[in-house]
mmCIF file of C-alpha atoms and ligand atoms in Angstrom:
data_model
loop_
_atom_site.group_PDB
_atom_site.id
_atom_site.type_symbol
_atom_site.label_atom_id
_atom_site.label_comp_id
_atom_site.label_asym_id
_atom_site.label_seq_id
_atom_site.Cartn_x
_atom_site.Cartn_y
_atom_site.Cartn_z
ATOM 1 C CA MET A 1 -0.012 -0.002 -0.024
ATOM 2 C CA THR A 2 1.344 3.439 -0.939
ATOM 3 C CA LEU A 3 1.520 6.260 1.642
ATOM 4 C CA ARG A 4 -1.217 8.077 -0.354
ATOM 5 C CA GLN A 5 -3.514 5.049 -0.115
ATOM 6 C CA ALA A 6 -2.819 4.877 3.590
ATOM 7 C CA GLN A 7 -3.773 8.486 4.121
ATOM 8 C CA ASP A 8 -6.972 7.985 2.004
ATOM 9 C CA ASP A 9 -7.889 5.043 4.167
ATOM 10 C CA LEU A 10 -7.130 7.019 7.334
ATOM 11 C CA ALA A 11 -9.161 9.958 6.103
ATOM 12 C CA SER A 12 -12.242 7.763 5.567
ATOM 13 C CA ALA A 13 -12.534 6.071 8.905
ATOM 14 C CA ARG A 14 -16.139 5.637 9.662
ATOM 15 C CA LEU A 15 -16.335 4.430 13.213
ATOM 16 C CA LEU A 16 -19.005 3.553 15.926
ATOM 17 C CA ILE A 17 -18.273 3.342 19.506
ATOM 18 C CA VAL A 18 -20.668 1.363 21.711
ATOM 19 C CA GLY A 19 -20.964 0.337 25.328
ATOM 20 C CA PRO A 20 -23.284 0.686 28.210
ATOM 21 C CA GLN A 21 -23.687 4.152 29.758
ATOM 22 C CA GLY A 22 -20.799 4.668 32.034
ATOM 23 C CA SER A 23 -18.466 2.595 29.904
ATOM 24 C CA GLY A 24 -16.287 5.675 29.100
ATOM 25 C CA LYS A 25 -17.274 5.683 25.434
ATOM 26 C CA GLY A 26 -17.648 9.507 25.488
ATOM 27 C CA THR A 27 -14.163 10.051 26.710
ATOM 28 C CA GLN A 28 -12.556 7.363 24.571
ATOM 29 C CA GLY A 29 -14.562 8.463 21.570
ATOM 30 C CA ILE A 30 -13.187 11.981 21.754
ATOM 31 C CA ARG A 31 -9.651 10.649 22.127
ATOM 32 C CA VAL A 32 -9.916 8.380 19.081
ATOM 33 C CA ALA A 33 -11.691 11.020 17.037
ATOM 34 C CA GLU A 34 -9.084 13.636 17.791
ATOM 35 C CA ALA A 35 -6.258 11.314 16.919
ATOM 36 C CA LEU A 36 -7.890 10.559 13.464
ATOM 37 C CA ASN A 37 -8.904 14.116 12.977
ATOM 38 C CA ILE A 38 -12.547 13.193 12.490
ATOM 39 C CA PRO A 39 -15.610 14.641 14.173
ATOM 40 C CA VAL A 40 -17.431 12.909 16.964
ATOM 41 C CA VAL A 41 -21.232 12.589 16.271
ATOM 42 C CA SER A 42 -22.877 12.086 19.575
ATOM 43 C CA THR A 43 -26.690 12.086 19.558
ATOM 44 C CA GLY A 44 -26.798 12.550 23.295
ATOM 45 C CA ASP A 45 -24.675 15.726 23.027
ATOM 46 C CA ILE A 46 -26.862 17.049 20.142
ATOM 47 C CA PHE A 47 -30.003 16.597 22.293
ATOM 48 C CA ARG A 48 -28.367 18.055 25.302
ATOM 49 C CA ALA A 49 -27.074 21.164 23.451
ATOM 50 C CA ASN A 50 -30.654 21.720 22.011
ATOM 51 C CA ILE A 51 -32.204 21.358 25.471
ATOM 52 C CA LYS A 52 -29.721 23.882 26.769
ATOM 53 C CA GLU A 53 -30.501 26.312 23.949
ATOM 54 C CA GLY A 54 -34.193 25.878 24.370
ATOM 55 C CA THR A 55 -34.745 24.897 20.621
ATOM 56 C CA GLU A 56 -37.934 23.358 19.413
ATOM 57 C CA LEU A 57 -36.155 19.979 19.272
ATOM 58 C CA GLY A 58 -34.874 20.554 22.788
ATOM 59 C CA GLN A 59 -38.327 21.173 24.121
ATOM 60 C CA LYS A 60 -39.614 18.025 22.382
ATOM 61 C CA VAL A 61 -36.961 15.747 23.905
ATOM 62 C CA THR A 62 -36.417 17.115 27.482
ATOM 63 C CA ALA A 63 -38.913 14.825 29.151
ATOM 64 C CA ILE A 64 -37.643 11.844 27.131
ATOM 65 C CA LEU A 65 -34.103 12.294 28.204
ATOM 66 C CA ASP A 66 -34.902 12.982 31.816
ATOM 67 C CA ALA A 67 -36.840 9.639 31.979
ATOM 68 C CA GLY A 68 -33.975 7.851 30.265
ATOM 69 C CA ASP A 69 -36.226 6.803 27.376
ATOM 70 C CA LEU A 70 -35.235 6.794 23.780
ATOM 71 C CA VAL A 71 -36.156 9.587 21.386
ATOM 72 C CA PRO A 72 -38.186 8.250 18.485
ATOM 73 C CA ASP A 73 -36.105 6.557 15.863
ATOM 74 C CA GLU A 74 -37.285 8.648 12.919
ATOM 75 C CA LEU A 75 -36.371 11.866 14.554
ATOM 76 C CA THR A 76 -33.063 10.703 15.750
ATOM 77 C CA SER A 77 -32.157 9.237 12.473
ATOM 78 C CA GLU A 78 -33.083 12.524 10.633
ATOM 79 C CA ILE A 79 -30.806 14.358 12.953
ATOM 80 C CA VAL A 80 -27.934 12.067 12.401
ATOM 81 C CA ARG A 81 -28.544 12.093 8.527
ATOM 82 C CA ASP A 82 -28.326 15.932 8.596
ATOM 83 C CA ARG A 83 -25.065 15.901 10.715
ATOM 84 C CA LEU A 84 -23.339 13.273 8.655
ATOM 85 C CA SER A 85 -24.162 15.398 5.520
ATOM 86 C CA GLN A 86 -22.196 18.256 6.773
ATOM 87 C CA ASP A 87 -18.714 18.857 5.165
ATOM 88 C CA ASP A 88 -16.621 17.872 8.068
ATOM 89 C CA ALA A 89 -18.136 14.407 8.175
ATOM 90 C CA GLN A 90 -17.202 13.640 4.602
ATOM 91 C CA GLY A 91 -13.794 12.463 5.509
ATOM 92 C CA GLY A 92 -15.098 10.061 8.171
ATOM 93 C CA PHE A 93 -16.700 10.347 11.583
ATOM 94 C CA LEU A 94 -17.012 8.605 14.878
ATOM 95 C CA LEU A 95 -20.613 7.847 15.982
ATOM 96 C CA ASP A 96 -21.307 7.802 19.728
ATOM 97 C CA GLY A 97 -24.735 6.762 21.000
ATOM 98 C CA TYR A 98 -26.217 6.076 17.479
ATOM 99 C CA PRO A 99 -27.466 3.594 16.333
ATOM 100 C CA ARG A 100 -28.991 2.410 19.502
ATOM 101 C CA ASN A 101 -31.396 -0.327 18.291
ATOM 102 C CA THR A 102 -31.770 -2.362 15.105
ATOM 103 C CA ALA A 103 -34.260 0.020 13.519
ATOM 104 C CA GLN A 104 -31.502 2.674 13.729
ATOM 105 C CA VAL A 105 -28.935 0.313 12.271
ATOM 106 C CA HIS A 106 -31.275 -0.079 9.241
ATOM 107 C CA HIS A 107 -31.702 3.805 8.970
ATOM 108 C CA LEU A 108 -27.843 4.164 9.115
ATOM 109 C CA ASP A 109 -27.300 1.393 6.549
ATOM 110 C CA ALA A 110 -29.712 3.094 4.233
ATOM 111 C CA PHE A 111 -27.970 6.457 4.616
ATOM 112 C CA LEU A 112 -24.449 5.191 4.125
ATOM 113 C CA GLY A 113 -25.627 2.843 1.258
ATOM 114 C CA GLU A 114 -26.807 6.017 -0.663
ATOM 115 C CA HIS A 115 -23.172 7.236 -0.357
ATOM 116 C CA ASP A 116 -21.564 3.750 -1.140
ATOM 117 C CA ALA A 117 -20.154 3.832 2.363
ATOM 118 C CA SER A 118 -20.257 1.537 5.270
ATOM 119 C CA LEU A 119 -18.903 1.432 8.823
ATOM 120 C CA ASP A 120 -15.169 0.419 8.968
ATOM 121 C CA ALA A 121 -15.033 -0.617 12.619
ATOM 122 C CA VAL A 122 -17.351 -0.870 15.729
ATOM 123 C CA ILE A 123 -15.471 -0.325 18.974
ATOM 124 C CA LEU A 124 -17.328 -2.161 21.745
ATOM 125 C CA LEU A 125 -16.323 -1.137 25.296
ATOM 126 C CA ASP A 126 -16.961 -4.029 27.627
ATOM 127 C CA VAL A 127 -17.687 -2.933 31.241
ATOM 128 C CA PRO A 128 -19.632 -5.015 33.867
ATOM 129 C CA ARG A 129 -23.004 -3.498 34.897
ATOM 130 C CA ALA A 130 -21.924 -3.009 38.582
ATOM 131 C CA GLU A 131 -18.981 -0.868 37.306
ATOM 132 C CA SER A 132 -21.122 1.159 34.948
ATOM 133 C CA ILE A 133 -23.607 1.955 37.893
ATOM 134 C CA ALA A 134 -20.706 2.988 40.084
ATOM 135 C CA ARG A 135 -19.228 5.261 37.404
ATOM 136 C CA LEU A 136 -22.579 6.828 36.589
ATOM 137 C CA SER A 137 -23.476 7.564 40.268
ATOM 138 C CA LEU A 138 -20.133 9.310 40.631
ATOM 139 C CA ARG A 139 -20.802 11.261 37.527
ATOM 140 C CA ALA A 140 -24.232 12.236 38.953
ATOM 141 C CA VAL A 141 -22.474 13.803 41.900
ATOM 142 C CA GLU A 142 -19.621 15.514 39.827
ATOM 143 C CA GLN A 143 -21.665 16.715 36.910
ATOM 144 C CA GLY A 144 -25.227 16.892 38.060
ATOM 145 C CA ARG A 145 -26.643 15.543 34.751
ATOM 146 C CA SER A 146 -30.416 15.403 35.127
ATOM 147 C CA ASP A 147 -30.729 11.833 33.628
ATOM 148 C CA ASP A 148 -28.217 10.478 36.203
ATOM 149 C CA THR A 149 -30.823 9.680 38.935
ATOM 150 C CA ASP A 150 -30.675 6.070 40.157
ATOM 151 C CA GLU A 151 -34.060 5.337 38.477
ATOM 152 C CA ALA A 152 -32.964 6.733 35.057
ATOM 153 C CA ILE A 153 -29.549 5.029 35.308
ATOM 154 C CA ALA A 154 -31.192 1.673 35.863
ATOM 155 C CA HIS A 155 -33.742 2.296 33.146
ATOM 156 C CA ARG A 156 -30.905 3.318 30.601
ATOM 157 C CA LEU A 157 -28.902 0.195 31.418
ATOM 158 C CA ASP A 158 -31.972 -1.961 30.802
ATOM 159 C CA ILE A 159 -32.646 -0.378 27.475
ATOM 160 C CA TYR A 160 -28.977 -0.873 26.637
ATOM 161 C CA GLU A 161 -29.175 -4.600 27.434
ATOM 162 C CA HIS A 162 -32.541 -5.148 25.573
ATOM 163 C CA GLU A 163 -32.264 -2.798 22.654
ATOM 164 C CA THR A 164 -28.657 -1.708 22.054
ATOM 165 C CA ALA A 165 -26.806 -5.047 22.845
ATOM 166 C CA PRO A 166 -28.609 -6.789 19.972
ATOM 167 C CA ILE A 167 -27.072 -4.474 17.387
ATOM 168 C CA ILE A 168 -23.665 -5.830 18.295
ATOM 169 C CA SER A 169 -24.507 -9.288 16.893
ATOM 170 C CA VAL A 170 -25.565 -7.520 13.657
ATOM 171 C CA TYR A 171 -22.177 -5.867 13.333
ATOM 172 C CA GLU A 172 -20.381 -9.049 14.484
ATOM 173 C CA GLU A 173 -21.908 -10.927 11.552
ATOM 174 C CA ARG A 174 -20.178 -8.286 9.354
ATOM 175 C CA GLY A 175 -16.848 -8.861 11.150
ATOM 176 C CA ILE A 176 -16.276 -5.390 12.136
ATOM 177 C CA VAL A 177 -16.613 -5.460 15.835
ATOM 178 C CA ASP A 178 -13.626 -4.969 18.170
ATOM 179 C CA ARG A 179 -14.463 -5.910 21.707
ATOM 180 C CA ILE A 180 -12.218 -3.843 24.155
ATOM 181 C CA ASP A 181 -11.940 -4.457 27.819
ATOM 182 C CA GLY A 182 -13.201 -1.210 29.172
ATOM 183 C CA VAL A 183 -11.778 -1.659 32.650
ATOM 184 C CA GLY A 184 -8.486 -0.021 33.323
ATOM 185 C CA SER A 185 -6.717 3.391 33.107
ATOM 186 C CA LEU A 186 -7.927 5.891 30.419
ATOM 187 C CA ASP A 187 -4.502 5.473 28.640
ATOM 188 C CA GLU A 188 -4.638 1.664 28.782
ATOM 189 C CA ILE A 189 -8.068 1.576 27.210
ATOM 190 C CA THR A 190 -7.039 4.017 24.524
ATOM 191 C CA ALA A 191 -4.019 1.827 23.781
ATOM 192 C CA ARG A 192 -6.243 -1.146 23.459
ATOM 193 C CA ILE A 193 -8.552 0.626 20.981
ATOM 194 C CA SER A 194 -5.472 1.884 19.064
ATOM 195 C CA ALA A 195 -4.120 -1.656 18.714
ATOM 196 C CA ALA A 196 -7.417 -2.943 17.529
ATOM 197 C CA LEU A 197 -7.808 -0.192 14.889
ATOM 198 C CA ALA A 198 -4.254 -0.587 13.786
ATOM 199 C CA ALA A 199 -4.889 -4.342 13.246
ATOM 200 C CA ARG A 200 -7.686 -3.302 10.802
ATOM 201 C CA GLY A 201 -5.256 -0.950 9.064
ATOM 202 C CA ILE A 202 -7.142 2.007 10.322
ATOM 203 C CA ALA A 203 -4.499 3.757 12.421
ATOM 204 C CA GLN A 204 -2.077 3.710 15.218
ATOM 205 C CA LEU A 205 -3.382 6.395 17.504
ATOM 206 C CA VAL A 206 -0.891 6.506 20.398
HETATM 207 P P1 AMP B 301 -26.272 9.432 25.868
HETATM 208 O O1 AMP B 301 -25.377 10.697 26.087
HETATM 209 O O2 AMP B 301 -25.747 8.721 24.603
HETATM 210 O O3 AMP B 301 -26.217 8.623 27.108
HETATM 211 O O4 AMP B 301 -27.643 9.893 25.426
HETATM 212 C C1 AMP B 301 -28.517 10.528 26.384
HETATM 213 C C2 AMP B 301 -29.985 10.427 26.073
HETATM 214 O O5 AMP B 301 -30.226 10.991 24.762
HETATM 215 C C3 AMP B 301 -30.530 8.943 25.988
HETATM 216 O O6 AMP B 301 -30.853 8.420 27.254
HETATM 217 C C4 AMP B 301 -31.640 9.088 25.160
HETATM 218 O O7 AMP B 301 -32.826 9.674 25.784
HETATM 219 C C5 AMP B 301 -31.257 10.091 24.152
HETATM 220 N N1 AMP B 301 -30.543 9.488 22.936
HETATM 221 C C6 AMP B 301 -29.322 9.584 22.619
HETATM 222 N N2 AMP B 301 -28.988 8.844 21.532
HETATM 223 C C7 AMP B 301 -30.185 8.334 21.115
HETATM 224 C C8 AMP B 301 -30.544 7.418 20.100
HETATM 225 N N3 AMP B 301 -29.661 7.000 19.170
HETATM 226 N N4 AMP B 301 -31.807 7.130 19.902
HETATM 227 C C9 AMP B 301 -32.690 7.428 20.844
HETATM 228 N N5 AMP B 301 -32.456 8.346 21.914
HETATM 229 C C10 AMP B 301 -31.138 8.705 22.054
#
């Protein structure tokens, strides 16, 4: 492979990071995206920014986020479609928090298919439920996120297990899942992700 090809491959990394709430996917996603110079597309961040700014979308989704429920698929998928159509996402992107169920996988497949594209790798951060709950409870104290109440945390983890975990088998069948042990220091986990992506020829991050 020539350097030029390697750069082209690098520039077109289309990634998804997935894991239960509290798995550290937000933090790791930012690290990976910065190293690859691609934008993070986080549906949770998009919703929270809209709530903060009091937009029409924000007003529509406030109660849903507070309860820890999922925003309707059509609405979420339309937002992701718009975001991925922007210029800065043409050279690749890292999705965080979308797709979150199989219906959203189909929406994403349809969108990427229209652009002759597909995901290059799915980074799955493996963290035991007890560890996720401990980390989320700590974040509730530190950041005061309104959906980090005990009830909403348990509800979100249930939704993850029932609705989001099944998408992993869909991507496993496509051979693009890298299962990463999400317990350890931030640097250790980033190094594991880096090694997995490097093995796919995507990039050595650190
Ligand atoms: P997150 O920051 O990814 O944990 O997302 C926070 C909240 O935003 C979730 O609990 C949902 O209410 C909503 N949300 C984020 N991504 C999605 C999605 N792909 N589908 C539906 N709802 C979502």
